[in-house]
XYZ file of C-alpha atoms in Angstrom:
614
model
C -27.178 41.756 -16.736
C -30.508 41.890 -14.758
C -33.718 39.535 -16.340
C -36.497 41.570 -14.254
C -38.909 39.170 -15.576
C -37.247 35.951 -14.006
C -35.564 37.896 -10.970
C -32.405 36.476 -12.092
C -28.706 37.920 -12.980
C -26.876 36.535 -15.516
C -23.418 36.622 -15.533
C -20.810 35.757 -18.159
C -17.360 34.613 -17.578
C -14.506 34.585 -19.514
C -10.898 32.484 -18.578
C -7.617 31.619 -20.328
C -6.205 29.092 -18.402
C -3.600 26.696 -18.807
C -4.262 24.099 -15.801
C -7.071 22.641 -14.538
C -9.748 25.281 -13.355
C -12.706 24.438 -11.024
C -15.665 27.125 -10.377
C -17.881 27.258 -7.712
C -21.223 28.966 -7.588
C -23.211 29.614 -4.840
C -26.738 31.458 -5.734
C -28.818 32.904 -2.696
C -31.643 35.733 -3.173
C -31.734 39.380 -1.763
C -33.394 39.162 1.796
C -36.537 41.044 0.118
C -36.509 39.254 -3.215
C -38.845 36.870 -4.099
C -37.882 32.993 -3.960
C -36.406 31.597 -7.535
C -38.741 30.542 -9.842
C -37.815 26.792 -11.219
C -35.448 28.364 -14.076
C -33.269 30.284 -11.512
C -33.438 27.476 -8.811
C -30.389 27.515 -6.622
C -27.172 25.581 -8.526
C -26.142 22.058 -6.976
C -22.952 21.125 -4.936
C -20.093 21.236 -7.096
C -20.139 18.632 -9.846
C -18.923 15.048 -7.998
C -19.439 16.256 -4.057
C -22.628 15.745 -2.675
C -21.519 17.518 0.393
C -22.330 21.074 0.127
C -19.153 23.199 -0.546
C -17.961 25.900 2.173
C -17.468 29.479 1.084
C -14.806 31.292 1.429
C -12.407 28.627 1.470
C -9.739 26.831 -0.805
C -10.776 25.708 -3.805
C -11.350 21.743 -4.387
C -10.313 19.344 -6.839
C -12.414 18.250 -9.286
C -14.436 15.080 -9.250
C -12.419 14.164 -12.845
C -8.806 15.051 -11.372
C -9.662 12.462 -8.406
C -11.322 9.536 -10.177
C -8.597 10.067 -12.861
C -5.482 9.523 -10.392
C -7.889 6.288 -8.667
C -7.642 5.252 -12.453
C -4.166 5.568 -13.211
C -3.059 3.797 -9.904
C -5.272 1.206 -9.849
C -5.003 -2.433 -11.551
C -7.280 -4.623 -9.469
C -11.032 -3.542 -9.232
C -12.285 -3.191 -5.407
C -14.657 -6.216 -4.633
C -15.592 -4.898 -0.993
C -16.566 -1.390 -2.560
C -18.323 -3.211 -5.642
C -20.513 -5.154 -2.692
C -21.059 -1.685 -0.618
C -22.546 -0.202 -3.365
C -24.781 -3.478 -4.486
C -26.143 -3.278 -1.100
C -26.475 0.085 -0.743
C -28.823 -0.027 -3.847
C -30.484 -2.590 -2.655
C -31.310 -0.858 0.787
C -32.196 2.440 -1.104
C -34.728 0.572 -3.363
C -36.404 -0.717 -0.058
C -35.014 -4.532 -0.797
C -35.443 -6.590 2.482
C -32.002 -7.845 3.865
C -31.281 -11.215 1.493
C -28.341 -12.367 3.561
C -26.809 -12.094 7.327
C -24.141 -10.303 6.176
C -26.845 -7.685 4.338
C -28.816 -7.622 7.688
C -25.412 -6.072 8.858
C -25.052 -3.565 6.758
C -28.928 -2.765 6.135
C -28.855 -1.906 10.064
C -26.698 0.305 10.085
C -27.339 2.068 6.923
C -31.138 2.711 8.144
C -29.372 3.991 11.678
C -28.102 6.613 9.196
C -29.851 10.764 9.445
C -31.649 11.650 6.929
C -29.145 13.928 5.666
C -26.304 10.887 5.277
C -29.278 8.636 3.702
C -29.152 11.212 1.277
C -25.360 11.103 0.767
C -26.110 7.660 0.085
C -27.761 8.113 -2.895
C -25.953 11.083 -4.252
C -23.122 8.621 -3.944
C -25.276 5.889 -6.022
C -25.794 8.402 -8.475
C -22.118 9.315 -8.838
C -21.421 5.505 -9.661
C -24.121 5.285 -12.506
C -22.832 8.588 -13.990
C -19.205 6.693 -14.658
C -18.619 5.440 -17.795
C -18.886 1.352 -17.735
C -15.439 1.085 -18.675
C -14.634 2.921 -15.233
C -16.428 1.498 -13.397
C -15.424 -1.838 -14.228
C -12.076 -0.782 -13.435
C -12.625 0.614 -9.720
C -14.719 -1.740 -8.606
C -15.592 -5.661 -9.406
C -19.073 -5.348 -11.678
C -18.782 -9.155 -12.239
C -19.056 -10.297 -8.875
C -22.351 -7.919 -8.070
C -24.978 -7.230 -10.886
C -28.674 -7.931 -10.175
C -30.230 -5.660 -7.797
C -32.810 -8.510 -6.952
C -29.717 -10.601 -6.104
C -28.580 -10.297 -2.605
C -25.014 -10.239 -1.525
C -24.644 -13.599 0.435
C -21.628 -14.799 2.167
C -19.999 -17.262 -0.332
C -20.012 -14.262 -3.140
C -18.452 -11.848 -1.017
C -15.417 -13.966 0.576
C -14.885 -15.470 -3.445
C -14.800 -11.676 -4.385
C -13.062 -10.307 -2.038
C -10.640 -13.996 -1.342
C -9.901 -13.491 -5.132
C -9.262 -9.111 -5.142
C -6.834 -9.757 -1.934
C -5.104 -12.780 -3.990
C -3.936 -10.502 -6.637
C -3.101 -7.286 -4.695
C -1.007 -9.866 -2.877
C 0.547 -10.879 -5.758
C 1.471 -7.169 -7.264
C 2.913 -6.226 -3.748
C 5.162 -9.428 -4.428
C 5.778 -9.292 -8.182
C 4.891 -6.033 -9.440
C 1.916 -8.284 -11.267
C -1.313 -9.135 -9.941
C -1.684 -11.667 -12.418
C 1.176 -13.854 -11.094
C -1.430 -15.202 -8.563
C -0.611 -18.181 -11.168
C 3.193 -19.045 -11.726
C 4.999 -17.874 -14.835
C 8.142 -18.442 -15.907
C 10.807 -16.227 -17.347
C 12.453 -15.865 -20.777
C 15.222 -17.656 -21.171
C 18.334 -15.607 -21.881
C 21.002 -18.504 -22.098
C 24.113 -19.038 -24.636
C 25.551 -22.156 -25.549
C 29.378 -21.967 -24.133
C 30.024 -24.752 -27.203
C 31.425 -28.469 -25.940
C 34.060 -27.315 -23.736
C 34.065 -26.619 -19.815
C 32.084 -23.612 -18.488
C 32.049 -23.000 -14.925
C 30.398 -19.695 -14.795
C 26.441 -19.812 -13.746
C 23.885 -18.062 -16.041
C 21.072 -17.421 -13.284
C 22.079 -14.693 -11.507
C 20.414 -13.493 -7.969
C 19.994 -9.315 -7.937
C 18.380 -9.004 -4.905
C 17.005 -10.456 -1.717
C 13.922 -8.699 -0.238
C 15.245 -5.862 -2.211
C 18.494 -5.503 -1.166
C 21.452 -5.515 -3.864
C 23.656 -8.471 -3.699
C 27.197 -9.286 -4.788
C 26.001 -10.956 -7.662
C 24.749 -7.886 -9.158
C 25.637 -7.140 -12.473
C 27.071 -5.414 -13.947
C 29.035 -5.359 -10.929
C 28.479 -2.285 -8.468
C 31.714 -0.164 -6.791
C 31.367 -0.945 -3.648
C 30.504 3.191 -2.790
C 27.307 2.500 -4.586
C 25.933 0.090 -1.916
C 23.664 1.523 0.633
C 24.175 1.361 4.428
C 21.403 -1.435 4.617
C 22.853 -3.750 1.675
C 26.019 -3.913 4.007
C 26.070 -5.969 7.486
C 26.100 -3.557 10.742
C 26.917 -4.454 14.169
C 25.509 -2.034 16.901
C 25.563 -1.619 20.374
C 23.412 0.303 22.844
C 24.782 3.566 24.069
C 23.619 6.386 26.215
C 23.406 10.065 24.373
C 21.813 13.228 27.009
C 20.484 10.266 29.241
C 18.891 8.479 26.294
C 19.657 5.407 24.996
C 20.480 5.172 21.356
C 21.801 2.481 18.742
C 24.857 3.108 17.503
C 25.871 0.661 14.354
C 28.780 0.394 12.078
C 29.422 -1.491 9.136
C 31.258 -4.906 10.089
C 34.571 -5.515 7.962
C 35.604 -8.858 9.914
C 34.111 -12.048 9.905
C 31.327 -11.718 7.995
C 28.621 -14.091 8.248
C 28.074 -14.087 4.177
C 29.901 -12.661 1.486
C 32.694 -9.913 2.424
C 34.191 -7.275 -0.661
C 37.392 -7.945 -2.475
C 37.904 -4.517 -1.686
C 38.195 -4.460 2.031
C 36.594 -7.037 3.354
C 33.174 -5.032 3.758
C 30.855 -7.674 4.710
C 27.294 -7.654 2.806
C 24.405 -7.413 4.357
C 22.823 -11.350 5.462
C 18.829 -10.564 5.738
C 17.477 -11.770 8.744
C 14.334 -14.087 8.141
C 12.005 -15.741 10.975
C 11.396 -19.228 10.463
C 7.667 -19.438 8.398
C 8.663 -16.167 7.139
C 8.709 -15.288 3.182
C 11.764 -14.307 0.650
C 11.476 -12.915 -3.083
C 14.493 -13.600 -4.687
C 15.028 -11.297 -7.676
C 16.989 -12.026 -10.282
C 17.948 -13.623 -14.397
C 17.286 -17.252 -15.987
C 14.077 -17.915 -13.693
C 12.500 -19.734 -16.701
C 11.094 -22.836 -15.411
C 7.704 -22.876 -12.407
C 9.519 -25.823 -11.232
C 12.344 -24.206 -10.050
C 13.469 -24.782 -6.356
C 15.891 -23.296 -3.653
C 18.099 -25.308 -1.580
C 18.755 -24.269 1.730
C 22.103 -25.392 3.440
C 23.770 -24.521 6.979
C 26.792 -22.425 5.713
C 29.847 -24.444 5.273
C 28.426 -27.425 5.868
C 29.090 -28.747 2.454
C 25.610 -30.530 2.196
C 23.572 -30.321 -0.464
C 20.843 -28.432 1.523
C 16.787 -28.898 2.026
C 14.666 -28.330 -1.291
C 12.013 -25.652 -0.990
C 9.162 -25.187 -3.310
C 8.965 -21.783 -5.244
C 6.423 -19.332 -6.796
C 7.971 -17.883 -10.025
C 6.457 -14.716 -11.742
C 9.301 -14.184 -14.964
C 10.080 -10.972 -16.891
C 8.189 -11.031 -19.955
C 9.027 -7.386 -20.512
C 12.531 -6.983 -20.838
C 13.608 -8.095 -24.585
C 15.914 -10.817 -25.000
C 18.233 -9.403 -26.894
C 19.671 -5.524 -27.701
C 20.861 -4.457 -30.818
C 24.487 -3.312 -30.113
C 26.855 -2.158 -32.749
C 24.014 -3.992 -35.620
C 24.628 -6.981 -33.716
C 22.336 -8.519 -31.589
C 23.264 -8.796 -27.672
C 21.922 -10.873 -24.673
C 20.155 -8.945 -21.868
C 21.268 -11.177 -19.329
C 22.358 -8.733 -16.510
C 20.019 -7.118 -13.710
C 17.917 -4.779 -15.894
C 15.948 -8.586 -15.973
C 13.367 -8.783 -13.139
C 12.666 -12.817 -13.063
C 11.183 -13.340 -9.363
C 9.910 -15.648 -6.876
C 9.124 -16.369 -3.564
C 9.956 -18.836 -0.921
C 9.036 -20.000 2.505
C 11.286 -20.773 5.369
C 9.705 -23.911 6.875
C 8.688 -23.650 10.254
C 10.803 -26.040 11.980
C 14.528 -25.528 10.415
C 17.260 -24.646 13.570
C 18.363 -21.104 13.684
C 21.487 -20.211 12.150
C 22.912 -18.894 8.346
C 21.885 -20.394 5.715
C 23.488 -20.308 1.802
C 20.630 -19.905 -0.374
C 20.927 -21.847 -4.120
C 18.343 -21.212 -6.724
C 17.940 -24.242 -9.055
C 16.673 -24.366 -12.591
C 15.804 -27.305 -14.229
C 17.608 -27.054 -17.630
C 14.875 -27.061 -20.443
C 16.903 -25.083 -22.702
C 18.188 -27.925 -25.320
C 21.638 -27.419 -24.534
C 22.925 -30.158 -23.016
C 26.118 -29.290 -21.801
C 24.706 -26.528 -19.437
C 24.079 -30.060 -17.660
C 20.429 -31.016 -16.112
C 20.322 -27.919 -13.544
C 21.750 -24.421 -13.776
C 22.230 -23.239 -10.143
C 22.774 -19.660 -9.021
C 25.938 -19.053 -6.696
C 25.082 -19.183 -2.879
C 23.371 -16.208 -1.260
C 22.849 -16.207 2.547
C 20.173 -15.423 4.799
C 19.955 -15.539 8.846
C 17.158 -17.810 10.120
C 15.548 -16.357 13.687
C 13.155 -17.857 15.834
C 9.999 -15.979 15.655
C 9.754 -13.129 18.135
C 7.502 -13.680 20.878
C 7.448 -10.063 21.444
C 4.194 -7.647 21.833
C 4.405 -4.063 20.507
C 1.871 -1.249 19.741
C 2.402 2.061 17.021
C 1.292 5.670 18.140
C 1.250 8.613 15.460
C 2.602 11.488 17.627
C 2.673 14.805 15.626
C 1.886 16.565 12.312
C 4.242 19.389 10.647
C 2.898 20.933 7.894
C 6.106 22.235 5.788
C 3.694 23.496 3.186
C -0.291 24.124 3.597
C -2.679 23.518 -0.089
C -2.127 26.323 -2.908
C -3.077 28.871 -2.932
C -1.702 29.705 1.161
C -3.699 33.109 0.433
C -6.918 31.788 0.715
C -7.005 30.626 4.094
C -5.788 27.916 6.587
C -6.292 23.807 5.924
C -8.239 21.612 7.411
C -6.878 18.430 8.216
C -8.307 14.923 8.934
C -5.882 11.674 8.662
C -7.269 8.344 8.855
C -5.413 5.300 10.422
C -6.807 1.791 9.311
C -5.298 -1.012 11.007
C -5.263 -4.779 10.145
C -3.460 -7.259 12.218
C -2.924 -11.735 12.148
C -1.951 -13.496 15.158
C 0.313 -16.446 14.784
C -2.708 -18.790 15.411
C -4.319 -17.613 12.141
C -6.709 -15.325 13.806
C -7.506 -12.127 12.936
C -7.304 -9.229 15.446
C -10.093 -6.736 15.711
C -10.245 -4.227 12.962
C -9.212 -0.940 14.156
C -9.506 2.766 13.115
C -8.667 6.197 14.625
C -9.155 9.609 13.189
C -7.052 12.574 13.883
C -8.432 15.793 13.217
C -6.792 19.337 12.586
C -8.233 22.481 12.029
C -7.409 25.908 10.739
C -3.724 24.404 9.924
C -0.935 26.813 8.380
C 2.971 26.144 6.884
C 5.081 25.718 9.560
C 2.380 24.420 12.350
C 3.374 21.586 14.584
C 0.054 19.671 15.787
C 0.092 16.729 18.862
C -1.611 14.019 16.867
C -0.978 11.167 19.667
C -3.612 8.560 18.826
C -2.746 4.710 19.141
C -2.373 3.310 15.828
C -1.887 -0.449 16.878
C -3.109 -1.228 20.558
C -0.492 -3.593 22.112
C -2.083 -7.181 21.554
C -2.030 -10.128 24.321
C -1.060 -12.612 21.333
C 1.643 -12.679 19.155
C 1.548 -11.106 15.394
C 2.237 -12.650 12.335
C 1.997 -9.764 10.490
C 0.418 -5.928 10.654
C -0.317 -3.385 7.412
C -1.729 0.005 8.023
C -3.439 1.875 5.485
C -2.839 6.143 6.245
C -5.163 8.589 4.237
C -5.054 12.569 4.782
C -7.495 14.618 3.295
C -7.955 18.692 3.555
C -11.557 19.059 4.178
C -13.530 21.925 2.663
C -16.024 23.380 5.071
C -14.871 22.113 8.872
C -18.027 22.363 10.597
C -19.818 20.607 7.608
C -16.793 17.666 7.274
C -17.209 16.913 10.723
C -21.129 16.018 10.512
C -21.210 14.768 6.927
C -18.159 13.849 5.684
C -16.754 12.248 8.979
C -20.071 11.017 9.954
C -20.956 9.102 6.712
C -17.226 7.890 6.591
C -17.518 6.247 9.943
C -20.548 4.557 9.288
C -19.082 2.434 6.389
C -15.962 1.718 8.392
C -18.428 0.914 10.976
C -20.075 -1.685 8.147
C -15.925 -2.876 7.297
C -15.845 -3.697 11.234
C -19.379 -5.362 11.604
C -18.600 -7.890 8.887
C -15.042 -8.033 9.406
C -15.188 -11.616 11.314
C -13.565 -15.500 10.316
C -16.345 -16.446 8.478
C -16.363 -13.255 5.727
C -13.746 -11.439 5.161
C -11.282 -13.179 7.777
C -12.050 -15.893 5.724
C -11.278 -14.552 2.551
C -7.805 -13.054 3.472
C -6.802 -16.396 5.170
C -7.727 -18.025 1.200
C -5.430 -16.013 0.017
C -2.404 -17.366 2.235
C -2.963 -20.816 0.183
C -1.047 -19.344 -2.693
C 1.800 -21.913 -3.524
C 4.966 -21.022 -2.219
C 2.621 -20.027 0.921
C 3.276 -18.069 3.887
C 2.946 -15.002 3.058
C 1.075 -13.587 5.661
C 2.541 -10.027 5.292
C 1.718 -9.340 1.817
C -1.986 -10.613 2.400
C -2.622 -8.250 5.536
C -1.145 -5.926 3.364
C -3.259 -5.823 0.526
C -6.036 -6.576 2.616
C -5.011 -3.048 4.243
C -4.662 -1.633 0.476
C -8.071 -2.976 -0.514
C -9.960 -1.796 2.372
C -8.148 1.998 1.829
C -9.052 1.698 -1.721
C -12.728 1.469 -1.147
C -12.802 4.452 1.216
C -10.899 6.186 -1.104
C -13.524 5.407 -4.112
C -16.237 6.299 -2.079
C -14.672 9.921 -0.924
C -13.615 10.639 -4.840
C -17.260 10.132 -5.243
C -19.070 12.105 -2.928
C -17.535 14.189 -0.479
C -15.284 17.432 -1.453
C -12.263 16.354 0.237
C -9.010 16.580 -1.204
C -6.236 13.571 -0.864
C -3.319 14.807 0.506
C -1.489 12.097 2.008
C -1.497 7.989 1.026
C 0.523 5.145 2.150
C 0.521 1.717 3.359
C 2.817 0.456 6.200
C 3.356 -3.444 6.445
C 5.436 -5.472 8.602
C 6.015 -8.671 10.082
C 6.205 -9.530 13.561
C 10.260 -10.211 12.979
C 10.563 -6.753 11.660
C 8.187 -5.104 14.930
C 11.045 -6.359 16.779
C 13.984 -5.565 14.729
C 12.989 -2.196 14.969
C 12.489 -2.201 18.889
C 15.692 -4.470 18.809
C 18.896 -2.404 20.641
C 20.512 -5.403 18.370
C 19.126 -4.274 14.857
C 19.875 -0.998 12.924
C 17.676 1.930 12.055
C 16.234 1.103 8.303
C 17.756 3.071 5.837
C 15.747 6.345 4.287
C 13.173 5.271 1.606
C 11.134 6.763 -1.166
C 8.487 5.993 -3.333
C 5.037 7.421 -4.825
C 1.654 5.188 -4.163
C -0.927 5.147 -6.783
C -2.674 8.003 -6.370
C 0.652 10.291 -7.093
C 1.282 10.740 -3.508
C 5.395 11.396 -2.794
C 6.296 9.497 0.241
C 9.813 9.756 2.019
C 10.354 7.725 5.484
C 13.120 8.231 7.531
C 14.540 7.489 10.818
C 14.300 9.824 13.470
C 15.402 7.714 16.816
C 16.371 4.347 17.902
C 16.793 2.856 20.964
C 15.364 1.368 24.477
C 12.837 -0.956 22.927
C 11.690 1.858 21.029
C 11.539 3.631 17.086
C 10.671 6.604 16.436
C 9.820 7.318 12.091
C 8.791 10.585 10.041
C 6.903 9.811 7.054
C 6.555 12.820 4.919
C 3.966 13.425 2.018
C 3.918 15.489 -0.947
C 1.170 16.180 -2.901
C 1.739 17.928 -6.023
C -1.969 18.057 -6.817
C -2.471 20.436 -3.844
C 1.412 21.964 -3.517
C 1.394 20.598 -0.224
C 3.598 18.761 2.128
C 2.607 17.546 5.470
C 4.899 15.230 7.989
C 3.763 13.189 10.816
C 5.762 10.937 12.928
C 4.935 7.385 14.507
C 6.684 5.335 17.637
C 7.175 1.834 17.735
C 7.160 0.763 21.067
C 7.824 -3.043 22.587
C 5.605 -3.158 25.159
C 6.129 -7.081 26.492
């Protein structure tokens, strides 16, 4: 219906729907109508984008839908994102720079276009519009309040020291609260005053691999390739050079199967590098491991331990009305230990030790778990670098009808050199337009640059988005997005962040270099991720985050080394990851990593080399 009075049309709408609906208006007067009084001014961006929203194209998700998934996934509120937004404030208010580290970022937020600088505080006010209780739980309110206050040095490596600490610890333990040791239950039974051999702490896995003591006891058919040792040679398929490995039934350098002498699998560790042990009767933080050379008969080297116990799992289980011990491998005690620096190569048997604080004497002063084994390596002295090579969409956003995607991944890289250093924060965009089902795209950007120094340890954080408007993403969206991974880069140096991440190694049971560049990786993608959720219509499509250890860059460019085994899991925004092998061979490995998104009934597929380069 027409309101002549107010040159307006109003227009009702009526929808049954049974999923979650998003409408998008877009008002714009006849060419000889007169312009819009204040009632009938033109409607805003779509609620939660302060990007304008192209027309014609798919339809995006909801501010709600994204922030909801960011809440479901996330345990551990983002410090760096909590300080972006502090100083943003402050800048917007017209604050002068309190700190060096504010002089930073104030420079480069007033090198900003007018039209970002007002992203910028769109994005401001989509923060104060969440409720407190949200907000508190995406990013760290505690650590930056005060507007007047000005983010100094000290408060953001404690923050941000203290948010890496615990995503370090979660990666590790499935807790981020086991930044401080915890024991287990104890799930014991008192075998009475005569002899009992049998041990009651049981090891389930090493680095996440099944072992023999798993119980109840596996058929040896339900063992994986990798939980079983390989042996592989080098041979030469159409002129290539591929690894071919089979699984080793003589002479196994650990345990081998009652069944046929199947030998299972002994994890290869560098010396300094970290193990989590998982496993029953972890009860005590002062619990040890003992390494020994195998078949040596000595009582082995004492290593300290961090312990994070099952408080989950009951004790017991009511079986038949009778109450039953859960002592088997449903029981997720762990903790982690580091290989000291200096022990000779060679295999090593692997004893837990508990000290006995159960009351029952005759389990004796220390219950001990039956050997495992793991193969110490010297560290690799190798350099490599990691190109993404192509994208494959199987399946383009819902509805297909509508038009073609538009695709932008994001590769964050973060990197430690064996002398403690940091290398150079690095990030590369690849972007993809007018994408349909079935379309290969070259996406051949280096990931990780080969380094002149050795690596410790590398994580890489991967986010896909489809864009709305392409044109629009690529001067907004893009543009904005680069300048605060522009800020990440300017302060990312040893005395801030560097410095904060390197903290976080001092956890006891230490070296775990790995799991801190990885959830310094997860952290940084988590505040991008907040920050697109809150302002730019962009839709997450793809999420993961890659870590590895120098050792296991050259495993995979090792001709010595199988392919890893095929590997699934879903990342905490819902995202459906499968990685598989594609090649191996000639210093090089080639992975797909494919993504499902059941948000946007897509799937999309890209590939990345490994490549020893020295």
């Amino acid at each position: 219906t027409t309101d002549r009075e107010k040159d307006c049309c109003h227009i009702d709408i009526s929808i049954n729907n049974h999923g979650t609906l998003n409408i998008y208006a877009c008002s714009s007067p006849a060419h000889d109508a007169p312009p819009h009084s204040e009632e009938c001014a033109p409607l805003p961006v779509s609620f939660g984008a302060c990007v304008p929203l192209g027309l014609g194209v798919k339809p995006k998700q909801g501010q709600r839908q994204k922030l909801d998934r960011l809440l479901a996934g996330n345990r551990i509120p983002s410090a760096f994102g909590a300080a972006f937004v502090h100083m943003s404030r402050r800048f917007v208010s017209g604050r002068q720079p309190g700190s060096p580290v504010e002089q930073t970022v104030f420079d480069r937020l007033q090198a900003l276009p007018p039209d970002l600088k007002g992203i910028l505080t769109c994005a401001l006010d989509q923060y104060d519009a969440l409720a407190p209780a949200e907000r508190s739980q995406l990013f760290d309110t505690q650590s930056f309040g005060d507007v007047n206050t000005p983010v100094d040095v000290i408060t953001l490596t404690g923050a941000f020291g203290a948010e890496i600490a615990q995503r370090a610890s979660e990666l590790a333990f499935d807790d981020p609260i086991c930044v401080t040791e915890r024991p287990g239950m104890i799930r014991v039974f008192d075998p009475g005053q005569g002899e009992f051999l049998e041990s009651q702490v049981h090891v389930c896995r090493v680095n996440g691999l099944r072992t023999l003591q798993y119980t109840p006891p596996l058929d040896l058919s339900e063992y994986v390739t990798e939980e079983l040792q390989q042996e592989c040679v080098p041979v030469v398929v159409n002129g290539e050079i591929e690894v071919n490995c089979t699984v080793q039934k003589h002479n196994c350098p650990g345990h081998a199967s009652v069944v046929d002498g199947t030998c299972f699998r002994v994890l290869e560790v560098e010396a300094g590098g970290t193990v989590t042990l998982e496993g029953v009767n972890f009860f005590s933080v002062d619990t040890t491991v003992r390494l020994a050379p195998k078949g040596s008969g000595e009582s082995g080297l004492a290593v300290d331990t961090h312990v994070c116990g099952d408080i989950e799992t009951p004790v017991t289980e009511t079986i038949n009305g009778e109450d039953v011990l859960i002592a088997d491998c449903r029981v997720h005690d762990r903790l982690t230990f580091t290989v000291p620096d200096d022990l000779p190569p060679g295999i090593y048997e692997v004893y837990v030790d508990v000290p006995n604080i159960t009351g029952i004497a005759n389990l004796g002063t220390v219950l001990t778990a039956p050997a495992e084994f793991i193969s110490v390596i010297p560290s690799s002295t190798a350099r490599f670098e990691i190109i993404s090579e192509q994208l494959f969409a199987h399946r383009e956003t819902s509805p297909a009808f509508l038009g073609s995607d538009e695709i932008a991944f994001r590769f964050l890289t973060a990197g430690l050199k064996m002398d403690g250093t940091w290398c150079e924060l690095q990030h590369v965009d690849s972007l993809h337009g007018n994408v349909d089902s079935g379309d290969v795209r070259n996406m051949t950007c280096v990931v990780l640059p080969s380094q002149d120094e050795q690596l410790a340890a590398v994580a890489i954080s991967i986010f896909g988005h489809e864009v709305d408007n392409f044109p629009t993403y690529l001067a907004q969206v893009q543009g904005f997005t680069d300048a605060y991974l522009d800020i990440l880069k300017r302060v990312w140096v040893p005395e801030l962040l560097g410095t904060a991440a390197l903290a976080a190694l001092a956890i006891p049971g230490g070296g775990w270099a790995v799991l801190v560049v990885a959830a310094v990786a997860a952290g940084l993608m988590l505040a991008a991720n907040l920050f697109i959720a809150l302002w730019a219509p962009a839709d997450l499509l793809a999420q993961d985050v890659i870590f590895l250890s120098g050792g296991d860059l050259a495993a995979l460019t090792s001709d010595a080394f199988p392919a890893p085994g095929p590997a699934q899991y879903t990342t905490s925004s819902d995202i459906k990851v499968k990685v598989h092998s594609v090649t191996k061979g000639g210093s090089e490995y080639l992975e797909s990593r494919d993504y499902t998104c059941d948000d946007e009934d897509s799937r999309y597929e890209i590939t990345l080399r490994y490549r020893r380069t020295a």
